[in-house]
GROMACS .gro file of N, CA and C in nm:
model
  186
    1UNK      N    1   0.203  13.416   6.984
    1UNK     CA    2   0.152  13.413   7.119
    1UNK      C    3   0.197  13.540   7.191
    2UNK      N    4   0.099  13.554   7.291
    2UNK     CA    5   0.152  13.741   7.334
    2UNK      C    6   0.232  13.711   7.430
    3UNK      N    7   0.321  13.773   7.473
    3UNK     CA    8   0.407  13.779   7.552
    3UNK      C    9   0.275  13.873   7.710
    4UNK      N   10   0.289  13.705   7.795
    4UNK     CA   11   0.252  13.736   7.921
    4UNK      C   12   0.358  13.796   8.066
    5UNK      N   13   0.352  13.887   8.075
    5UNK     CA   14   0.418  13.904   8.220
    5UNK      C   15   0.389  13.871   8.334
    6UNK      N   16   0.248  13.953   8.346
    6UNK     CA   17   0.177  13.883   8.493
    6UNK      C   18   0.121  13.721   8.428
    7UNK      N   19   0.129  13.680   8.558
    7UNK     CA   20  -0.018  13.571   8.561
    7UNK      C   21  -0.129  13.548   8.649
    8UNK      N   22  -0.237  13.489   8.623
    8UNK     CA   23  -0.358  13.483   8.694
    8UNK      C   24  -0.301  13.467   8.911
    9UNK      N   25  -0.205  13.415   8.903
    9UNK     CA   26  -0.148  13.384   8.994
    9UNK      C   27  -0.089  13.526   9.078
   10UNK      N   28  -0.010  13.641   9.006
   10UNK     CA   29   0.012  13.743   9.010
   10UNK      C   30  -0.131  13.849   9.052
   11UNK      N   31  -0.130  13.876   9.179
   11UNK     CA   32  -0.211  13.970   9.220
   11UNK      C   33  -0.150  14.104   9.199
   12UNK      N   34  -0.252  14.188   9.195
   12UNK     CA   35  -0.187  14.363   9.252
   12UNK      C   36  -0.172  14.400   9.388
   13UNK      N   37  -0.166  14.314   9.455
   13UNK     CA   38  -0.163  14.299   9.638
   13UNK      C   39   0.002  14.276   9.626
   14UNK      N   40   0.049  14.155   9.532
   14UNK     CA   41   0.141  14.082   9.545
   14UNK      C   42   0.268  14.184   9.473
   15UNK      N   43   0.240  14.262   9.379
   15UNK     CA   44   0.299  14.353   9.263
   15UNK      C   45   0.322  14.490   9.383
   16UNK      N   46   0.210  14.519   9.494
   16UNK     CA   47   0.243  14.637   9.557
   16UNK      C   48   0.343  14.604   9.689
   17UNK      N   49   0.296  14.490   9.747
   17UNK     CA   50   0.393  14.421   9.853
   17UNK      C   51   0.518  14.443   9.809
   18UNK      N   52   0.596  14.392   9.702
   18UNK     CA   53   0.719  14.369   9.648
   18UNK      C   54   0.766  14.488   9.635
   19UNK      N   55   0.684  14.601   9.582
   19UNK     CA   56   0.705  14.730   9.595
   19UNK      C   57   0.764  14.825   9.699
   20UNK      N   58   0.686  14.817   9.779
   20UNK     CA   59   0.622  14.911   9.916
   20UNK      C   60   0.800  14.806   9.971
   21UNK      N   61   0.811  14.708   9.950
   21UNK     CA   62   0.913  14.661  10.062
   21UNK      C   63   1.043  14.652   9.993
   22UNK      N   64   1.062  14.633   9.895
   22UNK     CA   65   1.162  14.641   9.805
   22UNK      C   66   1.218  14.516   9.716
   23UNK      N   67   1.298  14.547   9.634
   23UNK     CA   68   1.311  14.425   9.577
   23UNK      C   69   1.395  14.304   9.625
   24UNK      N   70   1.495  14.406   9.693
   24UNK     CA   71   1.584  14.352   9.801
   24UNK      C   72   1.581  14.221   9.917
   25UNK      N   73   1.459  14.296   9.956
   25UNK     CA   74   1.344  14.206  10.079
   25UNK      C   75   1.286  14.128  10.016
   26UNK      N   76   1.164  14.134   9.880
   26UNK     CA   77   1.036  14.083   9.879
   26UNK      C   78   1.098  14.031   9.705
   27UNK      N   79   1.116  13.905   9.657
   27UNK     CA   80   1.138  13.880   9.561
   27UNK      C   81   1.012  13.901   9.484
   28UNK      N   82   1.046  13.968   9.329
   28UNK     CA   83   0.914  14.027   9.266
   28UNK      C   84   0.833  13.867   9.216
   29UNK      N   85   0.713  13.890   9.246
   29UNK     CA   86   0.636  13.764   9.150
   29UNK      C   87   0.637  13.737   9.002
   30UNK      N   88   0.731  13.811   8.938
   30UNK     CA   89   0.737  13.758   8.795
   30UNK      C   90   0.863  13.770   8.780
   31UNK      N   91   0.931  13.674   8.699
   31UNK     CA   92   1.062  13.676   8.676
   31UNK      C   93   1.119  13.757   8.562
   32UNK      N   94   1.199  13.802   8.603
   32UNK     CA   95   1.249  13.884   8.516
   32UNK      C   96   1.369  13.833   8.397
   33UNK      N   97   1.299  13.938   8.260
   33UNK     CA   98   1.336  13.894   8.149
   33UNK      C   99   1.548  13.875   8.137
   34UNK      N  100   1.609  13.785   8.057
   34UNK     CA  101   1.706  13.809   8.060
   34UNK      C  102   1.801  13.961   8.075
   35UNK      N  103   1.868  13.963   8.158
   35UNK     CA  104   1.936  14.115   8.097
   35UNK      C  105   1.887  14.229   8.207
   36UNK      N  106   1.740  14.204   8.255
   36UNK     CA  107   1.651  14.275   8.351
   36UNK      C  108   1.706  14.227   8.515
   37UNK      N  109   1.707  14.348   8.549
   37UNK     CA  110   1.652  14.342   8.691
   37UNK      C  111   1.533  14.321   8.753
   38UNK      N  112   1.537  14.292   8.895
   38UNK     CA  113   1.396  14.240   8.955
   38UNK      C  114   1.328  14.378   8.964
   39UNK      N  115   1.380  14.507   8.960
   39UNK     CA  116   1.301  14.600   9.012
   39UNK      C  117   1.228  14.663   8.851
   40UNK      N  118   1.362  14.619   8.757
   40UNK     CA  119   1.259  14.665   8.615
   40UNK      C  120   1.124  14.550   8.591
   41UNK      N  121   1.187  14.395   8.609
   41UNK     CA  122   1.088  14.340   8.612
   41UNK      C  123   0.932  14.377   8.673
   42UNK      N  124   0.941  14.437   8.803
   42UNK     CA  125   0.823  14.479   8.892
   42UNK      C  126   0.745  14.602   8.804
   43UNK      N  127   0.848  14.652   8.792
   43UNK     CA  128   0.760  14.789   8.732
   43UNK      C  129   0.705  14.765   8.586
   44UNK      N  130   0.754  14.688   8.476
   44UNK     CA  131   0.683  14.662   8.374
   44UNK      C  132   0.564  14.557   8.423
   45UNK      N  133   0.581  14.476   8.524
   45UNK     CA  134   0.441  14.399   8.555
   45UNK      C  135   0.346  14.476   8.636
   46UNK      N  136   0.346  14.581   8.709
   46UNK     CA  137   0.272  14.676   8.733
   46UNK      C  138   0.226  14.745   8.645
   47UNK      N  139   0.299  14.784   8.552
   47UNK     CA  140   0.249  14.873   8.404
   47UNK      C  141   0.167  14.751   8.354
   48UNK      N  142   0.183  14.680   8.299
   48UNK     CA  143   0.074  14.574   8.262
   48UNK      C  144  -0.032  14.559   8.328
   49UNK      N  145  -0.022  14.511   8.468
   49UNK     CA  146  -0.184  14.499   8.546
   49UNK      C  147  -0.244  14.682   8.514
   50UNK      N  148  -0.165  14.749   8.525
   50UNK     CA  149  -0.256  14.871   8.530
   50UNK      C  150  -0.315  14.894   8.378
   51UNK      N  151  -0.283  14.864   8.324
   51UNK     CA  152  -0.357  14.861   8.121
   51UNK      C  153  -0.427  14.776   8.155
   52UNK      N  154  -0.422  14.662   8.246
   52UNK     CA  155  -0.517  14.529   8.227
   52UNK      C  156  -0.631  14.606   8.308
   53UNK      N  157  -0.636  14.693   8.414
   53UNK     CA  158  -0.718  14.688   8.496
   53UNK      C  159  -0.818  14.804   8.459
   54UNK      N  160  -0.739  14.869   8.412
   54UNK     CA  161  -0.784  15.034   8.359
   54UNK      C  162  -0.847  14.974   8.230
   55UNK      N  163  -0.808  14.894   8.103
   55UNK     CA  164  -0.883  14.858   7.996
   55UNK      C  165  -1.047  14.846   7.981
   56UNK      N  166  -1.085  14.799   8.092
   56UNK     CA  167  -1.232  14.752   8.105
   56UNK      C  168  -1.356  14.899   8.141
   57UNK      N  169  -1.263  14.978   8.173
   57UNK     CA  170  -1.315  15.143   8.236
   57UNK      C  171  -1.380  15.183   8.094
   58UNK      N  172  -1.488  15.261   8.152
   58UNK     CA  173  -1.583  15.379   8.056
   58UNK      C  174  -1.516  15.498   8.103
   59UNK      N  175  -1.492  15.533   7.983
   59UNK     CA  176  -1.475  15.730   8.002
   59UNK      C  177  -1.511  15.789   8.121
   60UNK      N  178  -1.467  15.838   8.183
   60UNK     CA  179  -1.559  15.993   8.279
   60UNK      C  180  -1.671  16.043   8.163
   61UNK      N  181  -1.807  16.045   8.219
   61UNK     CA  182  -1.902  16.189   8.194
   61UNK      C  183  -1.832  16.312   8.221
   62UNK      N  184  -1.793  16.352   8.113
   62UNK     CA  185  -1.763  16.498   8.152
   62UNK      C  186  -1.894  16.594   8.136
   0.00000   0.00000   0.00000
């Protein structure tokens, strides 16, 4: 089974909020793996939505 980070529940609204305000303030929406921090947690679930979101893209016409 693949190892999910985000979930359907997990927006990129919710991934930039936590961001933009810190981890400090805004607890990240995915929990973070043993051993991890909330702010590594954020940034590997941002790296994920962005492969998820970018995956579906056609090339540029160059």
């Amino acid at each position: 089974m693949a190892d999910k980070t985000t979930t359907t529940a997990t927006t990129w609204e919710d991934l930039v909020a936590a961001a933009l305000l810190g981890t400090g303030r805004r607890t990240p929406p995915v929990p973070p793996r043993p051993g991890q921090d909330g702010a590594a947690a954020l940034l590997d679930a941002a790296a994920v939505e962005t492969v998820r979101r970018r995956a579906g893209l056609l090339p540029a016409v160059v």
